[in-house]
Short mmCIF file of C-alpha atoms in Angstrom, two decimals:
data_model
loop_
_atom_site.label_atom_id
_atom_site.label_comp_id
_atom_site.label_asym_id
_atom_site.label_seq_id
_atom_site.Cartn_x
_atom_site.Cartn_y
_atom_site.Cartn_z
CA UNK A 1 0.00 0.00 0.00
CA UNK A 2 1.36 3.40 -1.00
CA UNK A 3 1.49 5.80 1.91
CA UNK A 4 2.86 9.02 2.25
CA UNK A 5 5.35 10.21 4.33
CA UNK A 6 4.87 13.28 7.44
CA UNK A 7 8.66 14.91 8.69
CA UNK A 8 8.30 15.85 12.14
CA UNK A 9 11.10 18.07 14.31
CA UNK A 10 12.92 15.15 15.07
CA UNK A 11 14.18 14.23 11.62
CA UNK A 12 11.83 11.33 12.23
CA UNK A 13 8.75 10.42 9.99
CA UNK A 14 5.75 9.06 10.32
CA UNK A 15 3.20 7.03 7.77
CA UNK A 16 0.07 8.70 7.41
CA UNK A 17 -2.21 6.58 4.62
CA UNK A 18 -3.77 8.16 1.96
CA UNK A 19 -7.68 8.54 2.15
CA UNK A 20 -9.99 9.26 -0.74
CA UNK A 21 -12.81 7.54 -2.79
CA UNK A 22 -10.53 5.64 -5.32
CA UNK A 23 -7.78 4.44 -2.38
CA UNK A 24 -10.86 2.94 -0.96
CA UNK A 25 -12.38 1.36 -3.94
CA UNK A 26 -9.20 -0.26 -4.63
CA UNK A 27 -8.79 -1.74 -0.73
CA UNK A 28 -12.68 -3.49 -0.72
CA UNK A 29 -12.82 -3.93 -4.39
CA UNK A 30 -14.42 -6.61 -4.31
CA UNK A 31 -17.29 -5.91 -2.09
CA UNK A 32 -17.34 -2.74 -4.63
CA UNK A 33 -17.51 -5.56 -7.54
CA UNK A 34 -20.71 -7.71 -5.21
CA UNK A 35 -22.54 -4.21 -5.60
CA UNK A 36 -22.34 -3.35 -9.33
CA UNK A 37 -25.55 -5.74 -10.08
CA UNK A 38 -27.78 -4.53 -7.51
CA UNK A 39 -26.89 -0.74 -8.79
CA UNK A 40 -27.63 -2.18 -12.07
CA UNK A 41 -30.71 -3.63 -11.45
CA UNK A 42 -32.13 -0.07 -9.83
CA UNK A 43 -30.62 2.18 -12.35
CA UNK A 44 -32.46 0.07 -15.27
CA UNK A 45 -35.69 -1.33 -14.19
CA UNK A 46 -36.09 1.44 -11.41
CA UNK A 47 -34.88 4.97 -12.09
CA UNK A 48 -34.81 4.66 -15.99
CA UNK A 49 -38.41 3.43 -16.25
CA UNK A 50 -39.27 6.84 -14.92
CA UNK A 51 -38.21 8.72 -18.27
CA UNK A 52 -41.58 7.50 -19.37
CA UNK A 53 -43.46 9.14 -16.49
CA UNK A 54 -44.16 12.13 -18.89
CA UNK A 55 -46.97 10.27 -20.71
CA UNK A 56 -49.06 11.16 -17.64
CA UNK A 57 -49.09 14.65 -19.12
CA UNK A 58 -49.83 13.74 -22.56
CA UNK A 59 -52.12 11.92 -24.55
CA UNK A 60 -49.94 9.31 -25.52
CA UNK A 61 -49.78 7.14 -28.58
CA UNK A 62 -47.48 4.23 -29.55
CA UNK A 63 -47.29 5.44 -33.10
CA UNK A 64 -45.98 9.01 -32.18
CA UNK A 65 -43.87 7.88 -29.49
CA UNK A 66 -42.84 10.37 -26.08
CA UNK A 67 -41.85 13.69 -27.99
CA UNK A 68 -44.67 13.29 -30.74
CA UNK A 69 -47.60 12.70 -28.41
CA UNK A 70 -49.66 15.26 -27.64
CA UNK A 71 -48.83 17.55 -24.28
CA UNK A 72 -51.99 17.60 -22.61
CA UNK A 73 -50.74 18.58 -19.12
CA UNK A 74 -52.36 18.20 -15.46
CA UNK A 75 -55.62 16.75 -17.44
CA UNK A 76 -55.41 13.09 -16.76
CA UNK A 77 -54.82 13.96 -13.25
CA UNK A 78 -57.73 16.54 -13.13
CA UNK A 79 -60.00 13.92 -14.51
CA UNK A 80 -59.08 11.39 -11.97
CA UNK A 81 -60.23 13.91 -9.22
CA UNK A 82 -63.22 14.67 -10.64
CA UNK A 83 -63.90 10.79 -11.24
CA UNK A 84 -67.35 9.05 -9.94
CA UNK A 85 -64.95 6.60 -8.34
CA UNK A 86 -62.35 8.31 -6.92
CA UNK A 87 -63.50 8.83 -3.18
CA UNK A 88 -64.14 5.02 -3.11
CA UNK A 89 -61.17 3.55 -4.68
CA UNK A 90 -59.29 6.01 -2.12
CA UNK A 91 -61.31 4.96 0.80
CA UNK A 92 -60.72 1.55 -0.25
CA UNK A 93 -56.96 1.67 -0.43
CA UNK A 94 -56.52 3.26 2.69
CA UNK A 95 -58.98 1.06 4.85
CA UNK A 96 -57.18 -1.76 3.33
CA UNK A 97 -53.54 -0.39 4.38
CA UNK A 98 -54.17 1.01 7.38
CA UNK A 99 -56.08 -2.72 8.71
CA UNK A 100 -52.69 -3.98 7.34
CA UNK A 101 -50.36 -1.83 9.73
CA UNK A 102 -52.86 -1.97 12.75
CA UNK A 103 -53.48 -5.89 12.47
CA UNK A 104 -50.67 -7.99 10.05
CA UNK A 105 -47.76 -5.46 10.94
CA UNK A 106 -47.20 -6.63 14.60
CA UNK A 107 -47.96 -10.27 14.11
CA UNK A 108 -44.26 -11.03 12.87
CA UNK A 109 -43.00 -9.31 15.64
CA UNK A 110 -45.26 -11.13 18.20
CA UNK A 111 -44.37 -14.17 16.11
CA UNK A 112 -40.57 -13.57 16.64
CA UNK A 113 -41.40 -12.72 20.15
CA UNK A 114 -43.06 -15.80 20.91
CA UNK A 115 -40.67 -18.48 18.89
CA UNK A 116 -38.00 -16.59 21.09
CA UNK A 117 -38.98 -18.41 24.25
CA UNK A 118 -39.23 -21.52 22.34
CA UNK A 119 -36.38 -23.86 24.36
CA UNK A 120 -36.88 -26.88 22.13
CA UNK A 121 -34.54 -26.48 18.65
CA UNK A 122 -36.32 -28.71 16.87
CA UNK A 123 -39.59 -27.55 18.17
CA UNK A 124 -38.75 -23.96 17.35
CA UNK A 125 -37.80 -25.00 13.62
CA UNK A 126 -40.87 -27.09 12.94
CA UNK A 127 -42.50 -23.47 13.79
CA UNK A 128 -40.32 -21.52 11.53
CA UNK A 129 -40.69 -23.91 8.36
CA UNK A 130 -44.47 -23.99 8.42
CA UNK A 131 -44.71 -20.53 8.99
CA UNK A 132 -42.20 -19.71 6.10
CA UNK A 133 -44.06 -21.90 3.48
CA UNK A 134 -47.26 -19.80 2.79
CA UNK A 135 -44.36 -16.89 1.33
CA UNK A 136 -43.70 -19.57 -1.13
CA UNK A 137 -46.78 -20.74 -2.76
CA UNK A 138 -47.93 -18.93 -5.62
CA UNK A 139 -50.37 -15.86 -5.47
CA UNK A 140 -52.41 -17.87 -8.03
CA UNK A 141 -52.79 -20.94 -5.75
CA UNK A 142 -52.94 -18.59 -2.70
CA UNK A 143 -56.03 -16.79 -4.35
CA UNK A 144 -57.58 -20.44 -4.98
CA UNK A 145 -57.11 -21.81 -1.93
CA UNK A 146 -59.03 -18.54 -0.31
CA UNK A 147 -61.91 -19.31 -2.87
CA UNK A 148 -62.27 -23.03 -2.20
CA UNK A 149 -61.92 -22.35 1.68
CA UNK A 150 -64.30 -19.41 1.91
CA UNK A 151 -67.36 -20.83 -1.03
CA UNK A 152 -70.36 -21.97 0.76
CA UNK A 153 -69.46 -25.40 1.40
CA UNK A 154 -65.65 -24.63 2.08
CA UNK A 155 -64.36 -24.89 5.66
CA UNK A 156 -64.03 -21.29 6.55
CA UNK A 157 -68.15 -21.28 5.79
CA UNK A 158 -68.81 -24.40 8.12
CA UNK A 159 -66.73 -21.98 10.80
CA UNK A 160 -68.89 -19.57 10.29
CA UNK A 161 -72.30 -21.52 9.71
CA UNK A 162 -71.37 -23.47 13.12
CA UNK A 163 -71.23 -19.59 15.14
CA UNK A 164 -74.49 -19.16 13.62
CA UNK A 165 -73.82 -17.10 10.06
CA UNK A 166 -75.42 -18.10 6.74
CA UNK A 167 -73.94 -20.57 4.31
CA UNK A 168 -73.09 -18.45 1.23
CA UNK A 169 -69.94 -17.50 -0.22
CA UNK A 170 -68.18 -15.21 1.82
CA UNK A 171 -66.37 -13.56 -0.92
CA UNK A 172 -69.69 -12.26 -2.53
CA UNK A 173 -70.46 -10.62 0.88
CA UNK A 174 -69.05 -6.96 0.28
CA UNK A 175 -68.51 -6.72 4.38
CA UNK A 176 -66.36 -9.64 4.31
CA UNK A 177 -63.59 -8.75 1.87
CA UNK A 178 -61.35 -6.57 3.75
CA UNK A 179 -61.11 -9.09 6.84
CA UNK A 180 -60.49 -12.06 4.10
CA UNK A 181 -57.98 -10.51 2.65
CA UNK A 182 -56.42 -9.23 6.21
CA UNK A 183 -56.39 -12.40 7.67
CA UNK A 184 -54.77 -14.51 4.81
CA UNK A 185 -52.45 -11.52 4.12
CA UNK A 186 -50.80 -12.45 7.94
CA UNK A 187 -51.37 -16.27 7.10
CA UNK A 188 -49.19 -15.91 4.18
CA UNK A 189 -46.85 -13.12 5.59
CA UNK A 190 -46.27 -13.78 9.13
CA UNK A 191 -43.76 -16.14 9.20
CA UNK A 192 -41.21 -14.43 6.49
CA UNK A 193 -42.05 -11.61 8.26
CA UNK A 194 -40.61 -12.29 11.60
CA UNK A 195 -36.53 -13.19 9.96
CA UNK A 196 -35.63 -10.08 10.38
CA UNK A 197 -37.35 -9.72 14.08
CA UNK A 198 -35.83 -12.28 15.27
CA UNK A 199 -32.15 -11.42 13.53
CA UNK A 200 -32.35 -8.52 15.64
CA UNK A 201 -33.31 -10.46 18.91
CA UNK A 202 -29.50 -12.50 18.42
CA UNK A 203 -28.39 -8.55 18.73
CA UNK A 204 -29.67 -8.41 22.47
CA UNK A 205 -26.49 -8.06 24.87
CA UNK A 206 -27.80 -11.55 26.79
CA UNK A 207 -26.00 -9.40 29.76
CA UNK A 208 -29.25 -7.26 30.23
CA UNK A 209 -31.25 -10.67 30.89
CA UNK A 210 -29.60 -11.22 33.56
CA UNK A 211 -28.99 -8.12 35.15
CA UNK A 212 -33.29 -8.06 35.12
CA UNK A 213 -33.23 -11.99 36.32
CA UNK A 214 -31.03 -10.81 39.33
CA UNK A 215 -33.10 -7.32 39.68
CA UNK A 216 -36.00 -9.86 40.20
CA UNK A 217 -37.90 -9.66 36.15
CA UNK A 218 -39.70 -12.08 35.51
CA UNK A 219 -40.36 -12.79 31.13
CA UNK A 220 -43.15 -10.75 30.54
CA UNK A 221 -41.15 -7.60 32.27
CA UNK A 222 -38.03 -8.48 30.66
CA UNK A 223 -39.77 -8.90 27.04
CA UNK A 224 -41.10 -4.80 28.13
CA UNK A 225 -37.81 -3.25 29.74
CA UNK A 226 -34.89 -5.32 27.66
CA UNK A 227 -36.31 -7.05 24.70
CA UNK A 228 -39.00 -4.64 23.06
CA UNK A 229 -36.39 -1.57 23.48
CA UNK A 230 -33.68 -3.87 22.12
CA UNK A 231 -35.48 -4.41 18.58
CA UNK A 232 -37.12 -0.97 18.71
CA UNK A 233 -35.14 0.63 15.75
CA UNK A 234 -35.86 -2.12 13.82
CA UNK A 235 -39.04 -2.02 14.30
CA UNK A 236 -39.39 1.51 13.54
CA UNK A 237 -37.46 1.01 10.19
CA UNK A 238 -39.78 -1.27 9.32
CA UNK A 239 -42.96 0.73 9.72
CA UNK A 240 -41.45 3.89 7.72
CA UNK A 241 -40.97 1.47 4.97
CA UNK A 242 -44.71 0.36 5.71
CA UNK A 243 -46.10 3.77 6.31
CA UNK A 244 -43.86 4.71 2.78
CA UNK A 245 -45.96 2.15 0.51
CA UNK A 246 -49.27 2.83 2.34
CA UNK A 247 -51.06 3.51 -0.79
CA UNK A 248 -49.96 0.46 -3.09
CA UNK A 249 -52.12 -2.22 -2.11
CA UNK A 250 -51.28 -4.76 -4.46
CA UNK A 251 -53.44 -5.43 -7.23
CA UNK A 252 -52.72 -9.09 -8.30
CA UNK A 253 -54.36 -10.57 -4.93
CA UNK A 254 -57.31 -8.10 -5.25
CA UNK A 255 -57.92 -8.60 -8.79
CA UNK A 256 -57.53 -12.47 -8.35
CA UNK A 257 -60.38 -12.08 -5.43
CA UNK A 258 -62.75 -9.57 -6.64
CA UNK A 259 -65.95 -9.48 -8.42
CA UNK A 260 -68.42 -7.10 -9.50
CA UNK A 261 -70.30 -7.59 -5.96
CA UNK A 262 -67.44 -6.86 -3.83
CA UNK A 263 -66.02 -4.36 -6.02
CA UNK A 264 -67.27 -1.51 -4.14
CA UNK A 265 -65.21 -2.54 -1.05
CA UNK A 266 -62.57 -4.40 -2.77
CA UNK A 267 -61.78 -1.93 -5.79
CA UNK A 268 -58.86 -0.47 -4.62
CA UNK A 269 -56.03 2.46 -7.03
CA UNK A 270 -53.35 -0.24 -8.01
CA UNK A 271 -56.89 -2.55 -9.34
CA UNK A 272 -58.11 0.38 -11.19
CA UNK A 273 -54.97 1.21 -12.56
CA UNK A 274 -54.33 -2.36 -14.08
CA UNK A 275 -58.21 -2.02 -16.03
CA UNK A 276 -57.72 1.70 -17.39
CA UNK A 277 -54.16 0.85 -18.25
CA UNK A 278 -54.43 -2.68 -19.84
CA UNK A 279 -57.72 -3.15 -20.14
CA UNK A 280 -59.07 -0.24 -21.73
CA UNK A 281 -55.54 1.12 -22.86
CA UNK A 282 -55.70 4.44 -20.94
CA UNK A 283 -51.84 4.57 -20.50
CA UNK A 284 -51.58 8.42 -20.03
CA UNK A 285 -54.44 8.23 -17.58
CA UNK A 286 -53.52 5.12 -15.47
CA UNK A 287 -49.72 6.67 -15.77
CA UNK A 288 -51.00 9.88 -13.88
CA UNK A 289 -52.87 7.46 -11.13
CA UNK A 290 -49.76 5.49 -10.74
CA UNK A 291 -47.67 8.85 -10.50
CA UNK A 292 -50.28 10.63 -8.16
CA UNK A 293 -49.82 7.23 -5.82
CA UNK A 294 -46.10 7.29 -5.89
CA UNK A 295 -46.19 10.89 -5.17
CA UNK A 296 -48.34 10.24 -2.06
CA UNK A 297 -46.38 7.31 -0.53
CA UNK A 298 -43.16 9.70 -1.13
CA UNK A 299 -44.59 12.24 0.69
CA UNK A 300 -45.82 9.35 3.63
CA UNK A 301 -42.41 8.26 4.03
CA UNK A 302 -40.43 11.18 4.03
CA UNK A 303 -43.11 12.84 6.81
CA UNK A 304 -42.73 9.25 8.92
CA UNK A 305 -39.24 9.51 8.49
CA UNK A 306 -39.03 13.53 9.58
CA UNK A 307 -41.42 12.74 12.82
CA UNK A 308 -38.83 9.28 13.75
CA UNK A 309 -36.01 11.05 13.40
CA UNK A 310 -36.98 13.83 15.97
CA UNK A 311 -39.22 11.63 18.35
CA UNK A 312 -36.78 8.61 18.69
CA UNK A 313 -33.53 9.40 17.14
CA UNK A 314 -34.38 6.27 14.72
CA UNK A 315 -34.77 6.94 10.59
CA UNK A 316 -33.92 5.91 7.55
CA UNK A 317 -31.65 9.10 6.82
#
């Protein structure tokens, strides 16, 4: 390593290495190297897709291309406002979300929290492979199996026929949709989910355990004093990121559930993007939806991250 050299009084001198960008690119090269595919994959399917935002201000046409089509400005957007639909495809979205964060975001945590006590190794990874294999199985088959489990002579009916409901198809009851889609969204979530909980339990300085067991703690006040506190930052990463998407419901699981009698519960921006932009091949208009959501979640997640960062010292940036 080249270094350069620093004459002192003495006649002595003393190495002082040289700093800089490119002295460190060539020392961790190779973690440099490990990165260039990731940047790759943002800069082209991320950041470059995003020349072709401007079709949300014009009426856009294959034939004439970007710089051809006609500049129509804030119209698309205008027209979205004014839509029949709009109030209810916004209510929709955010009832959705916001049953998301206040019911499926702390079940991987409680999850984590609970296989954390688990003793028994083999006990505790029986848990963590079932729980992990609902992340696996296709949205497709996901989507079936809610269909099959929730028609009027699936199980989830007989449930609900044996508390004293009716025997009909849940998913044609407009009331029903939201908690259906809730409660298989933490069924097929939960256990991915809690990885990164419980990577940041191994982080806990064991030390504090014991210093409660000898103050007398039993495991419900040490899970409140040493291990919720421990995996707080974590946890409040992981709700910016939440609160930061908290428009973009995803549309293949509502699409693959929905029907014209649950669509007024069900219908939610992402769904009605996908049928005015490939359906009807609206591409300036469902390009200004799409760019009036992103908009919104940026706004969500830089606000979450401005209040974390001055309540608990924890944020993204």
């Amino acid at each position: 390593m080249s270094k350069q050299e620093l004459t002192v009084n003495a006649g002595q001198t003393v190495a002082r290495p040289r700093s800089g960008f490119m002295h460190e690119m060539k020392k961790n090269w190779m973690i440099y190297l490990m990165f260039v595919p990731i940047a790759a994959y943002y800069l082209i399917f991320c950041y470059k897709p995003m020349y072709g935002a401007m079709i949300a201000f014009q009426n856009y046409s294959p034939a004439k291309g970007f710089l051809g089509s006609e500049w129509v400005g804030f119209k698309h957007f205008t027209d979205f406002f004014g839509n029949y639909y709009f109030w209810r495809i916004l209510k929709n979205t955010l009832v959705i979300s916001a049953s998301s964060i206040i019911f499926a975001f702390p079940m991987p945590i409680i999850l984590a929290l609970l296989m954390n006590e688990i003793r028994s190794n083999a006990f505790k990874r029986t848990v963590q492979t079932i729980s992990y294999i609902p992340h696996f199985i296709s949205m497709v088959v996901i989507c079936g199996m809610i269909k099959t489990f929730t028609s009027d002579i699936g199980i989830i009916t007989d449930l609900v026929v044996a508390l004293g409901g009716d025997r009909v198809s849940l998913l044609t009851k407009p009331d029903a949709f939201v908690p259906i889609y809730i409660i298989s969204d933490i069924w097929q979530g939960v256990g991915w989910g809690s990885i990164i909980y419980l990577s940041a339990l191994t982080n806990i300085n064991q030390e504090l355990y014991e210093a409660a067991t000898i103050d007398g703690a039993n495991r419900w006040q040490q899970t409140l004093h040493v291990t919720l506190p421990g995996i707080a930052p974590t946890i409040i990463i992981m709700l910016i990121l939440r609160l930061g998407s908290v428009l973009s419901v995803g549309y293949e699981k509502i699409i693959l559930l929905y029907n014209e009698i649950t669509r007024e519960t069900a219908d939610v921006i992402s769904s009605f993007v996908y049928r005015k932009g490939l359906q009807e091949m609206s591409w300036s208009y469902s390009s200004a939806v799409g760019l009036f959501n992103s908009v919104v979640n940026f706004g969500f997640i830089i606000g979450t991250n401005a209040i974390s960062r001055r309540v608990s010292d924890t944020s993204l940036w």
